[in-house]
Tab-separated table of C-alpha atoms and ligand atoms in Angstrom:
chain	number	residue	atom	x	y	z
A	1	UNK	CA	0.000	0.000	0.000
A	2	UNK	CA	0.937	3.728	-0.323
A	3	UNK	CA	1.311	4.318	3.337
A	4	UNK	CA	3.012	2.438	6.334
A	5	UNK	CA	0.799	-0.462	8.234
A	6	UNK	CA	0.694	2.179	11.123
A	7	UNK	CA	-1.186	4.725	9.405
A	8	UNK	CA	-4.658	5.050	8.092
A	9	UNK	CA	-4.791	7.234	6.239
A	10	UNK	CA	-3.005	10.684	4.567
A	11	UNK	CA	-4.081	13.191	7.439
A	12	UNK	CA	-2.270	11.210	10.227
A	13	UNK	CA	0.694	10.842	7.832
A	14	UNK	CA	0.613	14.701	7.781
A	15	UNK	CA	0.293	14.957	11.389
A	16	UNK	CA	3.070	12.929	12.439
A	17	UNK	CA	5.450	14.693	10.318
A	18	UNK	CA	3.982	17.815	10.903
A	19	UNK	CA	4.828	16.966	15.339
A	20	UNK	CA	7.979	15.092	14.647
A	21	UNK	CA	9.220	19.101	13.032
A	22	UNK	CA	7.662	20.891	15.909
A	23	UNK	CA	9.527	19.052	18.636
A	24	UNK	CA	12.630	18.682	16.730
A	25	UNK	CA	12.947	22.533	15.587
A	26	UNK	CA	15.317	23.010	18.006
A	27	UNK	CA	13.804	26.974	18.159
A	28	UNK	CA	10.246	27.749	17.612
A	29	UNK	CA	9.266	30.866	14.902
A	30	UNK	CA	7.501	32.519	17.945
A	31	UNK	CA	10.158	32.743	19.721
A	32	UNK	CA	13.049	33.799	17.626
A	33	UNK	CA	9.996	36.795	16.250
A	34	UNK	CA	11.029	38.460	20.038
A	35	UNK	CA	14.507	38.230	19.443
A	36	UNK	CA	14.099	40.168	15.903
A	37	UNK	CA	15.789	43.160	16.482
A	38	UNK	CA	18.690	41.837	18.786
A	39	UNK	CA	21.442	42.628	17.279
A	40	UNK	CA	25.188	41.744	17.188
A	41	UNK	CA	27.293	45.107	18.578
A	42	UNK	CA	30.518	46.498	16.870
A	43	UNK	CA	32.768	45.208	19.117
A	44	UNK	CA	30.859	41.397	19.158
A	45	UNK	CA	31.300	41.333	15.233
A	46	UNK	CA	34.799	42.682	15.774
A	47	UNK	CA	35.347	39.976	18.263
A	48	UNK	CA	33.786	37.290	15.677
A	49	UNK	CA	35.725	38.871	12.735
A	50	UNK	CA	39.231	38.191	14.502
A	51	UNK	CA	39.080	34.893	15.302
A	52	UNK	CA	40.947	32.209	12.579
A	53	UNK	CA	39.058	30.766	10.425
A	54	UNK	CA	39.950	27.272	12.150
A	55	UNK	CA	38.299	28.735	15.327
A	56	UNK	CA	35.057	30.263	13.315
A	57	UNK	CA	34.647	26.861	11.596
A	58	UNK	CA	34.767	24.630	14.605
A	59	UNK	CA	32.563	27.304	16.115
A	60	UNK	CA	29.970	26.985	13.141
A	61	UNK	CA	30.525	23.077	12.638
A	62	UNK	CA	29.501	22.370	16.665
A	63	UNK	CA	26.388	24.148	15.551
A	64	UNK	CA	25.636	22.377	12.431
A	65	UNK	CA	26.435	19.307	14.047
A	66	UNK	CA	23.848	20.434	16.923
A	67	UNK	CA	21.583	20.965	14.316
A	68	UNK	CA	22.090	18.329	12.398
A	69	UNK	CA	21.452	15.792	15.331
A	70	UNK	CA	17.471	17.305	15.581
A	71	UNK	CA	17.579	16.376	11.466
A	72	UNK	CA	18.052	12.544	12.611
A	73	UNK	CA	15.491	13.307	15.133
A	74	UNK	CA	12.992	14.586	12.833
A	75	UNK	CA	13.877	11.832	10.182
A	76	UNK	CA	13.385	8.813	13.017
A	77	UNK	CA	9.396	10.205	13.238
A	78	UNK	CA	9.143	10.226	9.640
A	79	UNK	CA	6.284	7.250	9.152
A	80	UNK	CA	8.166	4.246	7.054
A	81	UNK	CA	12.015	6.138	7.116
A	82	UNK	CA	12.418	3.711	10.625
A	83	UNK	CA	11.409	0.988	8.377
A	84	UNK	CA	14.172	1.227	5.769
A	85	UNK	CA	17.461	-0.325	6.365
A	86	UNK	CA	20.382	0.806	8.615
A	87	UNK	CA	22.420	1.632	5.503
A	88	UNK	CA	19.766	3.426	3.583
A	89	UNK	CA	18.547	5.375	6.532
A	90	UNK	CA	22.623	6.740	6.918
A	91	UNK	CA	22.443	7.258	3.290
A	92	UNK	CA	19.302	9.702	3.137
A	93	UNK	CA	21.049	11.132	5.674
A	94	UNK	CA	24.541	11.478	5.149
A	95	UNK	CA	22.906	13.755	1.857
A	96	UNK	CA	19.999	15.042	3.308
A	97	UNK	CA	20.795	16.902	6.347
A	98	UNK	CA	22.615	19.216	5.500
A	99	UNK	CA	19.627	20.261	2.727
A	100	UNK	CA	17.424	20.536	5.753
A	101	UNK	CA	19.075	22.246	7.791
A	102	UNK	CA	19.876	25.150	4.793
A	103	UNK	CA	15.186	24.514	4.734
A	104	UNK	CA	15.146	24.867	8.673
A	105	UNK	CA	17.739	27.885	8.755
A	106	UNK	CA	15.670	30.176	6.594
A	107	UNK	CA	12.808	29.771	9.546
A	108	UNK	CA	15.444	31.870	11.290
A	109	UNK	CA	16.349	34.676	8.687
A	110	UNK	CA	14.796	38.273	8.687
A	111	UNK	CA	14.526	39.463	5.557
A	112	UNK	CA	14.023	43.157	6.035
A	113	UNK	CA	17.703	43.357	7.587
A	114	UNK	CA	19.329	40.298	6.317
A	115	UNK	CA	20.323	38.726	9.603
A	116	UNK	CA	20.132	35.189	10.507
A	117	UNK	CA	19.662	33.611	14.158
A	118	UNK	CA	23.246	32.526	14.925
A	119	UNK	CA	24.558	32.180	18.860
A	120	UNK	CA	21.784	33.767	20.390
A	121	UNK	CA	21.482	37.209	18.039
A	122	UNK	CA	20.633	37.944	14.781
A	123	UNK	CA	23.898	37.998	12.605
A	124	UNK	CA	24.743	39.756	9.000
A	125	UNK	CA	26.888	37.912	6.640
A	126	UNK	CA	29.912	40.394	7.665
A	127	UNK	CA	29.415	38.490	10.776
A	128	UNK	CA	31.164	35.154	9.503
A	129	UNK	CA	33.485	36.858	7.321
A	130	UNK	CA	36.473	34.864	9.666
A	131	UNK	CA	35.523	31.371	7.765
A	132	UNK	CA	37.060	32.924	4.518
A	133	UNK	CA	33.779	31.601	2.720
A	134	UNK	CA	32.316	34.480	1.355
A	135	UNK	CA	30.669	32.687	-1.275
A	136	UNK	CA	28.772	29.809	0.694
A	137	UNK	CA	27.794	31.923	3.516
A	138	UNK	CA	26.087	34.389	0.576
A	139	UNK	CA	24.520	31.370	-1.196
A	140	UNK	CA	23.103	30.485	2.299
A	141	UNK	CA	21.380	34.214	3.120
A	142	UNK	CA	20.325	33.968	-0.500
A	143	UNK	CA	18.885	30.412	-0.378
A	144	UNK	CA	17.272	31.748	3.175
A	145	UNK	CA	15.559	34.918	1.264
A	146	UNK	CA	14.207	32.626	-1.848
A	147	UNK	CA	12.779	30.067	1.292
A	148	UNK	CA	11.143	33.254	2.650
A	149	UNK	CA	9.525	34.890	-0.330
A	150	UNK	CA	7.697	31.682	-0.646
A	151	UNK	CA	6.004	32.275	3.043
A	152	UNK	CA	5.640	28.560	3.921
A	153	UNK	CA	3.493	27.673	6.769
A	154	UNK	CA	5.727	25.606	9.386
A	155	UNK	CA	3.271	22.845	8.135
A	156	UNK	CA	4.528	22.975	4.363
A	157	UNK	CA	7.633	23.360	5.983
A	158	UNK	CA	7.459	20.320	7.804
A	159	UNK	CA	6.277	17.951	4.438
A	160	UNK	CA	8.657	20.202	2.294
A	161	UNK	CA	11.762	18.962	4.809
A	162	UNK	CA	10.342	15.445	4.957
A	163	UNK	CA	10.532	14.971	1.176
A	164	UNK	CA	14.100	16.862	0.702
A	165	UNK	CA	15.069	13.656	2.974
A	166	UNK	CA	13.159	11.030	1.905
A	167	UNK	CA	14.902	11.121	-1.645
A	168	UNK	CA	14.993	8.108	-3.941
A	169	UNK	CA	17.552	9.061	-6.131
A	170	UNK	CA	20.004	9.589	-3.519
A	171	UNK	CA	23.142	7.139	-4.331
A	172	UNK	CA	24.091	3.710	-3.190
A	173	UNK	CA	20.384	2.936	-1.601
A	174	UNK	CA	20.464	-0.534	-1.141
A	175	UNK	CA	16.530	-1.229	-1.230
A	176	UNK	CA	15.517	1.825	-3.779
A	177	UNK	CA	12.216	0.552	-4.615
A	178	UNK	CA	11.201	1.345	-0.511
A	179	UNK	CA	12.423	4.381	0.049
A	180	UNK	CA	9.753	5.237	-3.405
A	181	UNK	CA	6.820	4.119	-1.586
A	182	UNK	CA	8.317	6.362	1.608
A	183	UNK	CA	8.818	9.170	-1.005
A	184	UNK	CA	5.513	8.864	-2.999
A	185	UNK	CA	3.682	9.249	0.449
A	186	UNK	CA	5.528	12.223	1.594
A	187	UNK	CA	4.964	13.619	-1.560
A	188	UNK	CA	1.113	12.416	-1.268
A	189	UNK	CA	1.249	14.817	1.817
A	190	UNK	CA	2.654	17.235	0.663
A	191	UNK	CA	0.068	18.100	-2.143
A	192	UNK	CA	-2.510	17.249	0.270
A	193	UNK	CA	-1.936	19.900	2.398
A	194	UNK	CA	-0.997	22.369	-0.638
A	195	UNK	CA	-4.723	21.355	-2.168
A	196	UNK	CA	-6.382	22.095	1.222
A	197	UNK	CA	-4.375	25.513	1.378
A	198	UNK	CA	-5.652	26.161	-1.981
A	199	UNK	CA	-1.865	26.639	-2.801
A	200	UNK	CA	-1.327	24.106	-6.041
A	201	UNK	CA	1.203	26.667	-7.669
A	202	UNK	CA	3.768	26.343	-4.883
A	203	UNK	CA	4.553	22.727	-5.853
A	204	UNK	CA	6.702	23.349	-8.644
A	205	UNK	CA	8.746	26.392	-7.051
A	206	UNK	CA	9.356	24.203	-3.767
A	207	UNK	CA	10.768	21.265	-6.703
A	208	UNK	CA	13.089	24.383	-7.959
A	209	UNK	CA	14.079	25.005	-4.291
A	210	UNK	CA	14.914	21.223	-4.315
A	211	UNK	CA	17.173	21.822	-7.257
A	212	UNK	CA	18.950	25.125	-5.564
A	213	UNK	CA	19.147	23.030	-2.343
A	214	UNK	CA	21.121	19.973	-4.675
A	215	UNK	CA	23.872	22.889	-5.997
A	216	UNK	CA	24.378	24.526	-2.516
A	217	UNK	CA	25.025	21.571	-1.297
A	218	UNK	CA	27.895	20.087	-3.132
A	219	UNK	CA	29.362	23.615	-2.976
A	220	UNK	CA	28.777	22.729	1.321
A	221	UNK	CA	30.856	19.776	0.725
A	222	UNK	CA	33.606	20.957	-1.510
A	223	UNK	CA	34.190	23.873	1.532
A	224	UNK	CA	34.472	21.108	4.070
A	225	UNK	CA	36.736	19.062	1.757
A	226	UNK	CA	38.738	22.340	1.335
A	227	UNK	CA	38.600	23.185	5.218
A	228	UNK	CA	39.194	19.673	6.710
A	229	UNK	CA	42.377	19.719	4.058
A	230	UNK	CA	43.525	23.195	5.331
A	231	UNK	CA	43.781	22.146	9.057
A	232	UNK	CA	43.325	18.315	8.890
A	233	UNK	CA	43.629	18.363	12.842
A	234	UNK	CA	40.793	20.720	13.701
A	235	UNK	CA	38.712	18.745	11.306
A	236	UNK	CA	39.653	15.336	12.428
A	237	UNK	CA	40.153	15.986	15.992
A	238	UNK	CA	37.408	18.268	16.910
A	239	UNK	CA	34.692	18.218	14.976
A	240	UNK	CA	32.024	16.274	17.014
A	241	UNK	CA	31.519	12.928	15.242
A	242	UNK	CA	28.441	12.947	14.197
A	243	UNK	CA	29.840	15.560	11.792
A	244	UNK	CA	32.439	13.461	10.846
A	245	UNK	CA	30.064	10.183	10.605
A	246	UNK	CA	27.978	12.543	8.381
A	247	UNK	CA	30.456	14.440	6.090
A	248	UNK	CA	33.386	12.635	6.353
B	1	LK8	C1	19.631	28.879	14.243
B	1	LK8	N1	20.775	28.644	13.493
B	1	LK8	C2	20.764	27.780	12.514
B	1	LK8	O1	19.772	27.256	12.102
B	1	LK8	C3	22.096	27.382	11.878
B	1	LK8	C4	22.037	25.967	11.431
B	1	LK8	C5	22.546	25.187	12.570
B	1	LK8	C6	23.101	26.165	13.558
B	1	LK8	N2	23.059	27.428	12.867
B	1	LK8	C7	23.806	28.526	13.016
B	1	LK8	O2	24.107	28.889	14.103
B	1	LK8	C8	24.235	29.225	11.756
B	1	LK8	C9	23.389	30.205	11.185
B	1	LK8	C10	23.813	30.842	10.005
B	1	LK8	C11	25.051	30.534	9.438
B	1	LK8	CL1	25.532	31.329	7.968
B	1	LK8	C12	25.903	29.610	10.032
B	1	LK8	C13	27.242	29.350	9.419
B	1	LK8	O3	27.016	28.375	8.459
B	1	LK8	C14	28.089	27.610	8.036
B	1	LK8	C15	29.408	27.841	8.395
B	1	LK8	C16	30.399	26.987	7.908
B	1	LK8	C17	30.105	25.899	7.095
B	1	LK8	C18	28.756	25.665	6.753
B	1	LK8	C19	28.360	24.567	5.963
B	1	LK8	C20	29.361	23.552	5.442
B	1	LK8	F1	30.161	24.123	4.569
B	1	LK8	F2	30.059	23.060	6.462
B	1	LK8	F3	28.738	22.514	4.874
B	1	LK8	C21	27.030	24.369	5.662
B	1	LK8	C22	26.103	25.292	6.156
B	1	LK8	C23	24.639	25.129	5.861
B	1	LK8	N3	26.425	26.342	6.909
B	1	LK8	C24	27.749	26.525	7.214
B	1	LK8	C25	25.490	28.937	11.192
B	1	LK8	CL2	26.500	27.710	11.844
């Protein structure tokens, strides 16, 4: 059938991927609204902007790490990921994450001043200038404004992260024909919930976020190849290792 034994039918599929993001979103929309305005001072980005780029990486990799740990959470409640095998669940993954983090980040990005919700403040790109990365840290605010013009509701949110993960076409799946059925009923969801918010056109601009998401990404990985290269030791020894388990 098109959905796991456990589930009836397509609004419980929705709601228990729409809970599993709630209590894995590590910081709820409401909250970060409040924080809006808090800004980083002159002498905090001066502070950020002198430390080595060794430092501001580890800094930013315990963080992605962090983040990337309430990914696996979220994944684990996904109905039918728990079902695939060991290997293929590492392998959605070990390419997935990282895409849903760049979907969850944009949750925390204002667009009227360009900041993103980064230790506790909201930060401007001048911010991480330290990780001499100019280029991914811009593709990241601009990925973050193109997620925010398309004003997703954290539901569509939710179904829009689940099927960034559950991706068929990932490489080396061992049982490819499962993760399908996974993928076909995330996808069911997902244009369930679009139909019932009378929002059809968003469909094929979420797909073209999927594509952006795909490019980012291997630009992601060829910085960390480049970084854990340039100073093998911070990247072997102290990156947590999940990160490593993830990336490496
Ligand atoms: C609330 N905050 C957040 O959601 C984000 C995600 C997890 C924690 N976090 C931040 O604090 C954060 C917010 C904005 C930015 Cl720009 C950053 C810095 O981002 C990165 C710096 C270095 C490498 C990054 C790489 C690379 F290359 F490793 F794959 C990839 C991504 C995507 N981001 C990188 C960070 Cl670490």
């Amino acid at each position: 059938s098109l959905y796991p034994h456990s589930l009836r039918n397509i609004d419980e599929l929705c709601a228990s991927i729409v809970r599993s993001h709630r209590e894995t979103s590590q910081y709820r929309v409401e909250e970060l609204q409040a924080l809006r305005w808090k800004l980083f001072s002159r002498e905090e980005i001066q502070a950020y902007q002198s430390k080595s780029v060794d430092e501001m990486w580890q800094h930013c990799a315990i963080r992605l790490t962090e983040a990337v740990q309430y990914v696996v959470e979220f994944a684990k409640h996904i109905p039918g990921f728990r079902m695939l095998s060991q290997n293929d669940q590492i392998a959605l993954l070990k390419t997935g994450s990282m895409e849903v983090v760049l979907v969850r980040m944009s949750r925390f990005f204002n667009t009227e001043n360009n900041t993103v919700f980064f230790d506790g403040k909201f930060a401007g790109t001048e911010v991480f200038k330290s990780l001499a990365c100019g280029d991914l840290i811009t593709a990241v605010f601009d990925f973050a404004h193109g997620m925010c013009a398309l004003k997703l509701t954290e539901q569509q949110i939710a179904l829009f992260s689940a099927l960034v993960l559950i991706n068929a076409d990932r490489p080396c799946l061992e049982d490819k024909g499962r993760v399908q059925r996974v993928q076909r009923s995330v996808e069911f969801g997902l244009t369930h919930i679009l139909h019932r918010d009378n929002q059809e056109s968003l469909m094929h601009k979420l797909y073209q976020r999927v594509a952006v998401l795909r490019s980012l990404c291997s630009l992601h990985m060829e910085k960390l190849r480049w970084f854990s290269q340039r100073y093998p030791l911070t990247a072997h020894s102290l990156f947590p290792p999940l990160y490593k388990e993830l990336f490496a």
